[in-house]
Amino acid sequence: MNFADSEIVSAILTKEGYSVSKNIENADYILINTCAIRDNAEQRIRKRLRELRALQRQRGWVKIGILGCMAERLQKQLMEEEENVAFVVGPDAYRNLPAMLTRIQQGERLAETLLSESETYADIEPVRYDTNGITAYISIMRGCQNYCAYCVVPYTRGRERSRDPQTIVNEAKGLVEKGYREVTLLGQNVNSYHWRSESGEVGFPELMAMVAEVSPLLRVRFATSHPKDLSDELLQVMARYDNICKCIHLPVQSGSARMLKLMNRHYTPEWYLGRIEAIHRILPTCSITTDVIAGFCSETEEDHQATLDMFRQVRYDYAYMFKFSMRPNTYAEKHLKDDVPDETKTRRLEEIIALQGQIALENNQKEIGKTYEVLVEGVSHRSDKQLFGRNSQNKVIVFDRENACPGQYVTVTVTRCTAATLIGKIV
Ligand code: 5AD
Ligand code: SF4
C-alpha cells in the first residue's frame, strides 16, 4: 500500500515540475513513506533519520519529510522529537504537498495530518518508478474500520472508502497499453469494496470481473481479503476468468477461538476452515497464504498449539509471521495486557516459522513434474542466463532463458525446488 501511495505522491509532485531522483545525494527533498503497524517499523525510520543527519550536514540544504502512517500517528510530535524533519504528511493529505513544499522552501516546518472520508486519489494516475514495467499495483480503496484489537491501521488510515470503478478500469487499460501484464488490486479489506452511484452499485466480485475483462493478457491479483467477508460469489468470479490469479491471501492471525474473539476478528477457527474448504471446492488449483501473530495478549501455550494446528490443517503456501507488538491507541492497548514475555513470543514465532518452512517445502515438492503458464518478470538474481517469473498461484519459478524475455508468458515444467522457489524448464 505504501509503495502504491508513493507512486501517487510522485504523480502529484511530478505534475508541479518536481522529479524523482535516482540518487539520494542529489535530492533536494527526501520523502520517507512510513509504516506504523509494528514498533520495529517505526524504529527503523528513527534510525534512518539519524543516518540522514550526515547527509544533511554535508549538503547544507536538503529537507526531510515523513509521510504515511507514522506521520499520521505522531503528527507534530514527530517534528518535536526529530529536529531534522521539516514536514509531516498523513496518508490523506498528499494533495497538499506542492503547496507545503513552497512554504518549506522558505524555512517553515509544517504538519498536515487531517484524515478524509472521501479521498481516494481516484483521478491521479500514479507515476510508476522503480518498476519492472510488467507488474503494478492499483489502489482500489483506502482506510479500514474493522478495528482488530491489535491494529493501528483504522487510526492512521481512517474510514473505509472505495474508489470509482471506472477510474480503476481506466488505470488498468492504461497499464496494458504501456505493456504491463499484471495488476494487483489493493485495499486493507478488498471484500468490502463497495461503490454506489446513480447508475448502480459495484461490489468487489463485479469489480474483479470488470478488471479481468480489460484484456485476457492482463493478470489480476488482489490483497487483502478479510476471512469474515470472503464470499462464494468472489470465488466463483475467480473460477470464471483464467486471467484472475488463483491465489488468496487470507490472514488467519491465530488458530485459537479465544484469541480470535479477543482480537475482534469476527470469525471462529471452524468458520475460517469452512472458507478454506470453499476455496478448495470452487478453485481446486488455488494457493493460500496468510498472516499470523504470535504472542497476542494473554495467549497461552494451548492457544499457540491451536495456531500450529491451523497451519498443519491449511498447509499454507506462504505466511507472513509476526511477533505481537503493542500499538498505542488500539483496543489492546486500552483494555488488555501485553503479558506474554518477549522470549515466549520469540520462541512461539520460531516454532511457527519452522513448521511453515517444512510445509512450504513439502508443498513445493508436490509441484515437481507439473507444468504452469509463467509470466516472465525479469532476469534471475543468481545468473543472467536464467529468468524468473510467477505462476498464477504466485509461486516464483526460475528457469533457463532460452529465447524468452520479460513480459512474455511461457510454459514451464517444474523440475526441482527449494522451500521458497521452484526451478523449471521451458517446454
Ligand atoms: N503486532 C504484530 N503484527 C501486527 N499486524 C497488525 N498489527 C500488528 C501488531 N500490533 C500484522 C497482522 C496483519 C499484518 C499486515 O500485520 O498479521 O495482517
Ligand atoms: Fe488492521 Fe484488522 Fe483492518 Fe487488517 S482488517 S487493517 S488487521 S484493523
Coordinates of C-alpha atoms and ligand atoms in Angstrom, one line a residue:
M1 CA 0.0 0.0 0.0
N2 CA 2.9 2.4 0.8
F3 CA 4.5 1.5 -2.5
A4 CA 1.3 2.4 -4.3
D5 CA 0.9 5.6 -2.2
S6 CA 4.5 6.7 -3.1
E7 CA 3.6 6.5 -6.8
I8 CA 0.6 8.8 -6.1
V9 CA 2.9 11.2 -4.3
S10 CA 5.3 11.0 -7.2
A11 CA 2.4 11.9 -9.6
I12 CA 1.3 14.8 -7.5
L13 CA 4.8 16.3 -7.4
T14 CA 5.7 15.5 -10.9
K15 CA 2.7 17.5 -12.1
E16 CA 4.2 20.5 -10.3
G17 CA 7.6 20.2 -12.0
Y18 CA 9.4 18.1 -9.4
S19 CA 11.1 14.9 -10.5
V20 CA 12.2 11.7 -8.7
S21 CA 15.9 11.5 -8.2
K22 CA 17.6 8.1 -8.6
N23 CA 20.3 9.2 -6.2
I24 CA 19.6 10.4 -2.7
E25 CA 22.8 12.5 -2.7
N26 CA 21.2 14.8 -5.4
A27 CA 17.8 15.1 -3.8
D28 CA 16.5 18.5 -2.5
Y29 CA 13.7 16.8 -0.6
I30 CA 13.7 13.4 0.9
L31 CA 10.3 11.9 1.5
I32 CA 10.1 8.9 3.7
N33 CA 6.8 6.9 3.4
T34 CA 6.4 5.2 6.7
C35 CA 4.5 2.2 8.3
A36 CA 3.3 2.2 11.9
I37 CA 2.0 -1.4 12.1
R38 CA 4.7 -2.7 14.5
D39 CA 7.1 -0.8 16.7
N40 CA 10.1 -2.1 14.8
A41 CA 8.9 -0.4 11.6
E42 CA 8.9 2.9 13.4
Q43 CA 12.3 2.2 15.0
R44 CA 13.8 1.6 11.5
I45 CA 12.6 5.1 10.5
R46 CA 14.1 6.7 13.6
K47 CA 17.4 5.0 12.7
R48 CA 17.2 6.2 9.1
L49 CA 16.6 9.7 10.3
R50 CA 19.8 9.6 12.4
E51 CA 21.8 8.2 9.4
L52 CA 20.5 11.1 7.2
R53 CA 21.9 13.7 9.5
A54 CA 25.4 13.3 8.0
L55 CA 24.0 13.8 4.5
Q56 CA 22.1 16.9 5.7
R57 CA 25.3 18.4 7.2
Q58 CA 27.2 17.7 4.0
R59 CA 24.6 19.1 1.7
G60 CA 23.5 22.1 3.7
W61 CA 20.1 22.3 2.0
V62 CA 18.0 19.2 2.0
K63 CA 14.6 18.9 3.6
I64 CA 13.2 15.7 5.0
G65 CA 9.5 14.9 5.2
I66 CA 7.8 12.0 6.9
L67 CA 4.8 10.6 5.0
G68 CA 2.3 7.8 5.8
C69 CA 1.1 6.0 8.9
M70 CA 3.8 7.0 11.3
A71 CA 3.3 10.7 10.3
E72 CA -0.4 10.3 11.0
R73 CA 0.1 8.6 14.3
L74 CA 2.6 11.1 15.7
Q75 CA 1.7 14.3 13.9
K76 CA 3.6 17.4 15.2
Q77 CA 5.2 15.3 18.0
L78 CA 7.4 13.8 15.3
M79 CA 8.9 17.2 14.4
E80 CA 9.5 17.9 18.0
E81 CA 11.3 14.7 18.6
E82 CA 13.2 14.6 15.3
E83 CA 14.7 18.0 14.7
N84 CA 15.9 17.2 11.2
V85 CA 12.3 16.6 10.0
A86 CA 10.9 19.6 8.2
F87 CA 7.4 18.3 7.4
V88 CA 5.0 15.6 8.3
V89 CA 2.1 14.5 6.0
G90 CA -0.6 11.9 6.7
P91 CA -2.0 9.5 4.0
D92 CA -5.0 11.6 3.1
A93 CA -3.1 14.9 2.8
Y94 CA -0.8 14.3 -0.2
R95 CA -2.6 16.7 -2.4
N96 CA -1.3 19.5 -0.1
L97 CA 2.3 18.6 -0.7
P98 CA 3.1 21.1 -3.5
A99 CA 1.8 24.0 -1.5
M100 CA 3.6 22.7 1.6
L101 CA 6.9 22.4 -0.2
T102 CA 6.7 26.1 -1.3
R103 CA 6.4 27.1 2.3
I104 CA 9.0 24.7 3.5
Q105 CA 11.4 26.1 1.0
Q106 CA 11.1 29.4 2.8
G107 CA 12.1 27.7 6.1
E108 CA 8.7 26.8 7.6
R109 CA 8.1 23.5 9.4
L110 CA 4.6 22.0 8.7
A111 CA 2.4 19.1 9.6
E112 CA -0.7 18.2 7.6
T113 CA -2.5 15.1 9.0
L114 CA -6.2 15.6 8.5
L115 CA -7.9 12.3 7.6
S116 CA -10.6 12.4 5.0
E117 CA -13.8 10.4 4.5
S118 CA -13.7 10.7 0.7
E119 CA -10.1 11.0 -0.5
T120 CA -9.2 8.1 -2.9
Y121 CA -6.8 9.9 -5.2
A122 CA -9.1 8.4 -7.9
D123 CA -8.2 11.0 -10.6
I124 CA -4.4 10.7 -10.1
E125 CA -2.5 8.5 -12.5
P126 CA 0.4 7.1 -10.4
V127 CA 3.9 7.7 -11.7
R128 CA 5.4 4.3 -11.7
Y129 CA 9.1 4.4 -10.7
D130 CA 11.4 1.6 -9.7
T131 CA 9.2 -0.6 -11.8
N132 CA 9.8 -3.7 -13.9
G133 CA 7.3 -2.4 -16.4
I134 CA 5.3 -5.7 -16.1
T135 CA 3.6 -5.8 -12.7
A136 CA 1.8 -2.8 -11.0
Y137 CA -0.4 -2.1 -8.0
I138 CA -3.8 -0.3 -8.3
S139 CA -5.2 1.1 -5.1
I140 CA -9.0 0.4 -5.1
M141 CA -10.0 1.6 -1.6
R142 CA -8.5 3.3 1.4
G143 CA -8.9 3.0 5.2
C144 CA -10.3 0.3 7.4
Q145 CA -12.9 0.2 10.1
N146 CA -12.6 -3.4 11.3
Y147 CA -10.8 -2.4 14.5
C148 CA -9.0 -5.6 15.1
A149 CA -7.9 -5.2 18.7
Y150 CA -4.1 -5.2 17.9
C151 CA -4.2 -2.9 14.8
V152 CA -3.3 0.7 14.4
V153 CA -4.5 1.0 10.8
P154 CA -8.0 2.3 11.5
Y155 CA -6.4 5.2 13.4
T156 CA -3.7 6.0 10.8
R157 CA -5.7 5.5 7.6
G158 CA -9.1 6.5 8.6
R159 CA -12.6 5.4 7.4
E160 CA -13.0 2.9 4.7
R161 CA -13.9 4.4 1.3
S162 CA -14.0 2.9 -2.2
R163 CA -12.7 4.3 -5.4
D164 CA -14.8 4.9 -8.6
P165 CA -14.6 1.6 -10.5
Q166 CA -14.4 3.3 -13.9
T167 CA -11.2 5.1 -12.8
I168 CA -9.8 1.7 -11.7
V169 CA -10.7 0.1 -15.1
N170 CA -9.2 3.1 -16.9
E171 CA -6.0 2.8 -14.9
A172 CA -5.8 -1.0 -15.8
K173 CA -6.3 -0.2 -19.5
G174 CA -3.6 2.4 -19.5
L175 CA -1.2 -0.1 -17.9
V176 CA -2.0 -2.7 -20.6
E177 CA -1.3 -0.2 -23.3
K178 CA 2.1 0.6 -21.7
G179 CA 2.9 -3.2 -21.8
Y180 CA 2.1 -4.1 -18.2
R181 CA 0.8 -7.7 -17.8
E182 CA -0.3 -7.9 -14.2
V183 CA -2.1 -5.7 -11.7
T184 CA -2.7 -6.3 -8.0
L185 CA -5.8 -4.5 -6.7
L186 CA -5.0 -3.2 -3.2
G187 CA -7.1 -2.4 -0.2
Q188 CA -7.0 -3.2 3.6
N189 CA -10.1 -5.3 3.2
V190 CA -10.9 -5.7 -0.5
N191 CA -14.0 -7.8 0.1
S192 CA -15.8 -4.8 1.5
Y193 CA -15.2 -2.7 -1.7
H194 CA -18.5 -1.1 -2.5
W195 CA -19.3 1.7 -4.9
R196 CA -22.7 3.3 -5.2
S197 CA -23.7 5.7 -7.9
E198 CA -26.9 6.7 -9.8
S199 CA -26.1 4.0 -12.4
G200 CA -26.0 1.3 -9.8
E201 CA -23.7 -0.5 -7.3
V202 CA -20.5 -2.3 -7.8
G203 CA -19.1 -4.8 -5.2
F204 CA -15.7 -6.5 -5.2
P205 CA -16.7 -9.6 -7.3
E206 CA -18.1 -7.3 -10.1
L207 CA -15.0 -5.1 -9.9
M208 CA -12.8 -8.1 -10.3
A209 CA -14.8 -9.2 -13.4
M210 CA -14.6 -5.6 -14.9
V211 CA -10.8 -5.5 -14.5
A212 CA -10.4 -9.1 -15.8
E213 CA -12.4 -8.1 -18.9
V214 CA -9.8 -5.3 -19.7
S215 CA -7.6 -7.8 -21.5
P216 CA -7.0 -11.6 -21.4
L217 CA -3.3 -10.8 -21.4
L218 CA -3.6 -8.9 -18.1
R219 CA -3.4 -11.0 -15.0
V220 CA -5.3 -9.7 -12.0
R221 CA -4.5 -10.3 -8.3
F222 CA -5.8 -8.7 -5.1
A223 CA -4.9 -8.2 -1.5
T224 CA -6.0 -8.4 1.2
S225 CA -9.2 -10.4 2.0
H226 CA -10.7 -10.5 5.5
P227 CA -11.9 -14.1 6.1
K228 CA -15.2 -12.9 7.6
D229 CA -16.1 -11.3 4.2
L230 CA -14.7 -13.8 1.7
S231 CA -17.8 -14.7 -0.4
D232 CA -18.5 -17.7 -2.6
E233 CA -19.5 -15.2 -5.2
L234 CA -16.0 -13.9 -5.4
L235 CA -14.6 -17.4 -5.6
Q236 CA -17.0 -18.1 -8.5
V237 CA -15.8 -15.0 -10.4
M238 CA -12.2 -16.1 -9.8
A239 CA -13.1 -19.5 -11.3
R240 CA -14.8 -17.9 -14.3
Y241 CA -11.7 -15.9 -15.5
D242 CA -8.4 -17.6 -16.4
N243 CA -6.6 -14.3 -16.0
I244 CA -7.7 -13.9 -12.4
C245 CA -4.8 -15.5 -10.5
K246 CA -5.6 -18.5 -8.3
C247 CA -4.0 -17.2 -5.1
I248 CA -5.8 -16.0 -2.0
H249 CA -4.1 -14.2 0.9
L250 CA -6.3 -14.9 3.9
P251 CA -4.8 -13.6 7.2
V252 CA -5.7 -16.0 10.0
Q253 CA -3.9 -14.2 12.8
S254 CA -4.5 -17.0 15.3
G255 CA -5.8 -20.6 15.3
S256 CA -7.4 -20.2 18.8
A257 CA -11.1 -19.3 19.1
R258 CA -10.4 -17.4 22.3
M259 CA -7.7 -15.3 20.7
L260 CA -9.8 -14.6 17.6
K261 CA -12.6 -13.3 19.8
L262 CA -10.2 -11.2 21.8
M263 CA -8.6 -9.9 18.6
N264 CA -12.1 -8.9 17.4
R265 CA -11.7 -10.8 14.1
H266 CA -15.4 -11.8 13.8
Y267 CA -14.8 -15.5 12.9
T268 CA -14.0 -18.8 14.6
P269 CA -11.4 -21.4 13.6
E270 CA -14.3 -23.6 12.2
W271 CA -15.6 -20.7 10.1
Y272 CA -12.2 -20.0 8.8
L273 CA -11.7 -23.7 7.9
G274 CA -15.1 -23.6 6.1
R275 CA -13.8 -20.8 3.9
I276 CA -10.6 -22.8 3.1
E277 CA -12.9 -25.7 2.2
A278 CA -14.9 -23.4 -0.1
I279 CA -11.7 -22.2 -1.8
H280 CA -10.6 -25.8 -2.4
R281 CA -14.0 -26.8 -3.7
I282 CA -14.5 -23.8 -6.1
L283 CA -10.9 -23.2 -7.0
P284 CA -9.0 -26.6 -6.8
T285 CA -5.7 -25.2 -8.0
C286 CA -5.7 -22.1 -5.7
S287 CA -2.8 -21.4 -3.4
I288 CA -3.4 -19.9 0.0
T289 CA -1.2 -17.6 2.0
T290 CA -1.7 -15.9 5.4
D291 CA -0.6 -13.5 8.2
V292 CA -0.2 -14.7 11.8
I293 CA 0.6 -13.0 15.1
A294 CA 2.5 -14.9 17.9
G295 CA 2.1 -13.8 21.5
F296 CA -1.0 -11.6 21.5
C297 CA -2.3 -10.5 24.9
S298 CA -2.9 -13.5 27.3
E299 CA -2.0 -16.1 24.6
T300 CA -1.4 -19.5 26.4
E301 CA 0.5 -22.5 25.2
E302 CA -2.8 -24.1 24.3
D303 CA -3.7 -21.1 22.1
H304 CA -0.3 -21.3 20.4
Q305 CA -0.8 -25.0 19.8
A306 CA -4.1 -24.2 18.1
T307 CA -2.3 -21.9 15.7
L308 CA 0.2 -24.6 14.9
D309 CA -2.7 -27.0 14.3
M310 CA -4.3 -24.4 12.0
F311 CA -1.1 -24.3 10.0
R312 CA -0.9 -28.1 9.8
Q313 CA -4.5 -28.2 8.6
V314 CA -4.4 -25.5 6.0
R315 CA -0.9 -26.1 4.8
Y316 CA -0.3 -22.5 3.6
D317 CA 1.9 -21.9 0.6
Y318 CA 3.4 -18.8 2.3
A319 CA 3.0 -17.0 5.5
Y320 CA 3.9 -13.6 6.9
M321 CA 4.6 -14.3 10.6
F322 CA 4.9 -11.6 13.3
K323 CA 5.5 -11.2 17.0
F324 CA 2.8 -9.2 18.6
S325 CA 3.7 -5.5 19.1
M326 CA 1.5 -3.4 21.3
R327 CA 0.4 -0.3 19.4
P328 CA -0.7 3.0 21.1
N329 CA -4.4 3.8 21.0
T330 CA -5.6 0.3 19.9
Y331 CA -8.2 -1.6 21.9
A332 CA -5.5 -3.9 23.1
E333 CA -3.5 -1.0 24.5
K334 CA -6.5 0.4 26.3
H335 CA -8.1 -2.8 27.6
L336 CA -5.6 -5.7 27.5
K337 CA -2.2 -6.5 28.9
D338 CA 0.9 -7.3 26.8
D339 CA 1.7 -10.1 29.2
V340 CA 3.4 -12.7 27.1
P341 CA 7.1 -12.4 27.8
D342 CA 9.3 -11.5 24.8
E343 CA 11.3 -14.8 25.0
T344 CA 8.0 -16.7 24.8
K345 CA 6.8 -14.6 21.8
T346 CA 10.1 -15.3 20.1
R347 CA 10.0 -19.0 20.8
R348 CA 6.4 -19.3 19.6
L349 CA 7.2 -17.3 16.4
E350 CA 10.2 -19.5 15.7
E351 CA 8.1 -22.6 16.1
I352 CA 5.5 -21.3 13.6
I353 CA 8.3 -20.3 11.2
A354 CA 9.9 -23.8 11.4
L355 CA 6.6 -25.5 10.8
Q356 CA 5.7 -23.3 7.9
G357 CA 9.2 -23.8 6.4
Q358 CA 8.6 -27.5 6.4
I359 CA 5.1 -27.2 5.0
A360 CA 6.2 -24.8 2.2
L361 CA 9.0 -27.2 1.2
E362 CA 6.6 -30.2 1.1
N363 CA 4.1 -28.2 -0.9
N364 CA 6.8 -27.2 -3.4
Q365 CA 8.0 -30.8 -3.7
K366 CA 4.5 -31.7 -4.8
E367 CA 4.8 -29.2 -7.7
I368 CA 7.7 -31.2 -9.3
G369 CA 6.6 -32.5 -12.7
K370 CA 3.7 -30.0 -13.0
T371 CA 3.5 -27.5 -15.9
Y372 CA 2.5 -23.9 -15.5
E373 CA 2.0 -20.8 -17.5
V374 CA 4.5 -18.3 -16.2
L375 CA 4.6 -14.5 -16.7
V376 CA 8.3 -13.7 -17.1
E377 CA 9.2 -10.8 -14.7
G378 CA 13.0 -10.4 -15.2
V379 CA 16.5 -11.8 -15.1
S380 CA 17.3 -14.1 -12.2
H381 CA 19.3 -12.5 -9.4
R382 CA 21.6 -15.5 -9.4
S383 CA 22.5 -15.8 -13.1
D384 CA 21.9 -13.7 -16.1
K385 CA 21.4 -17.0 -18.1
Q386 CA 18.2 -17.5 -16.2
L387 CA 14.9 -15.7 -16.0
F388 CA 12.3 -15.7 -13.2
G389 CA 8.5 -15.3 -13.2
R390 CA 5.4 -16.4 -11.3
N391 CA 2.7 -18.8 -12.0
S392 CA -1.0 -18.0 -11.3
Q393 CA -0.5 -19.3 -7.8
N394 CA 2.1 -16.5 -7.2
K395 CA 5.0 -19.0 -6.8
V396 CA 8.3 -17.8 -8.1
I397 CA 9.8 -20.1 -10.8
V398 CA 13.4 -19.8 -12.1
F399 CA 14.3 -21.3 -15.5
D400 CA 16.9 -21.2 -18.3
R401 CA 16.4 -18.2 -20.5
E402 CA 16.2 -19.9 -24.0
N403 CA 14.6 -17.3 -26.2
A404 CA 12.1 -15.8 -23.7
C405 CA 12.1 -12.2 -22.5
P406 CA 10.4 -10.3 -19.6
G407 CA 6.8 -9.5 -20.2
Q408 CA 6.1 -12.8 -22.1
Y409 CA 4.1 -15.7 -21.0
V410 CA 6.0 -19.0 -21.2
T411 CA 5.1 -22.6 -20.3
V412 CA 7.4 -24.1 -17.7
T413 CA 7.6 -27.6 -16.2
V414 CA 8.9 -27.7 -12.6
T415 CA 12.0 -29.9 -12.2
R416 CA 13.3 -29.1 -8.7
C417 CA 12.5 -26.8 -5.8
T418 CA 13.6 -25.2 -2.5
A419 CA 11.2 -24.0 0.2
A420 CA 11.0 -20.6 -1.4
T421 CA 11.5 -21.2 -5.2
L422 CA 10.5 -23.6 -7.9
I423 CA 13.1 -24.4 -10.6
G424 CA 11.9 -25.4 -14.0
K425 CA 12.4 -25.7 -17.7
I426 CA 10.6 -24.0 -20.6
V427 CA 8.6 -26.6 -22.7
Ligands
5AD1 N1 1.6 -6.6 16.1 C1 2.1 -7.6 15.2 N2 1.5 -7.8 14.0 C2 0.6 -7.0 13.6 N3 -0.1 -6.9 12.4 C3 -1.0 -5.9 12.5 N4 -0.9 -5.3 13.7 C4 0.1 -6.0 14.4 C5 0.6 -5.8 15.7 N5 0.2 -4.8 16.5 C6 0.0 -7.9 11.4 C7 -1.2 -8.7 11.0 C8 -1.7 -8.0 9.7 C9 -0.4 -7.7 9.1 C10 -0.5 -6.7 8.0 O1 0.4 -7.2 10.2 O2 -0.9 -10.0 10.9 O3 -2.4 -8.9 8.9
SF4_2 FE1 -5.9 -3.9 10.7 FE2 -7.9 -5.6 11.0 FE3 -8.2 -3.5 9.3 FE4 -6.5 -5.5 8.7 S1 -8.7 -5.7 8.9 S2 -6.1 -3.3 8.6 S3 -5.7 -6.1 10.7 S4 -8.0 -3.4 11.6

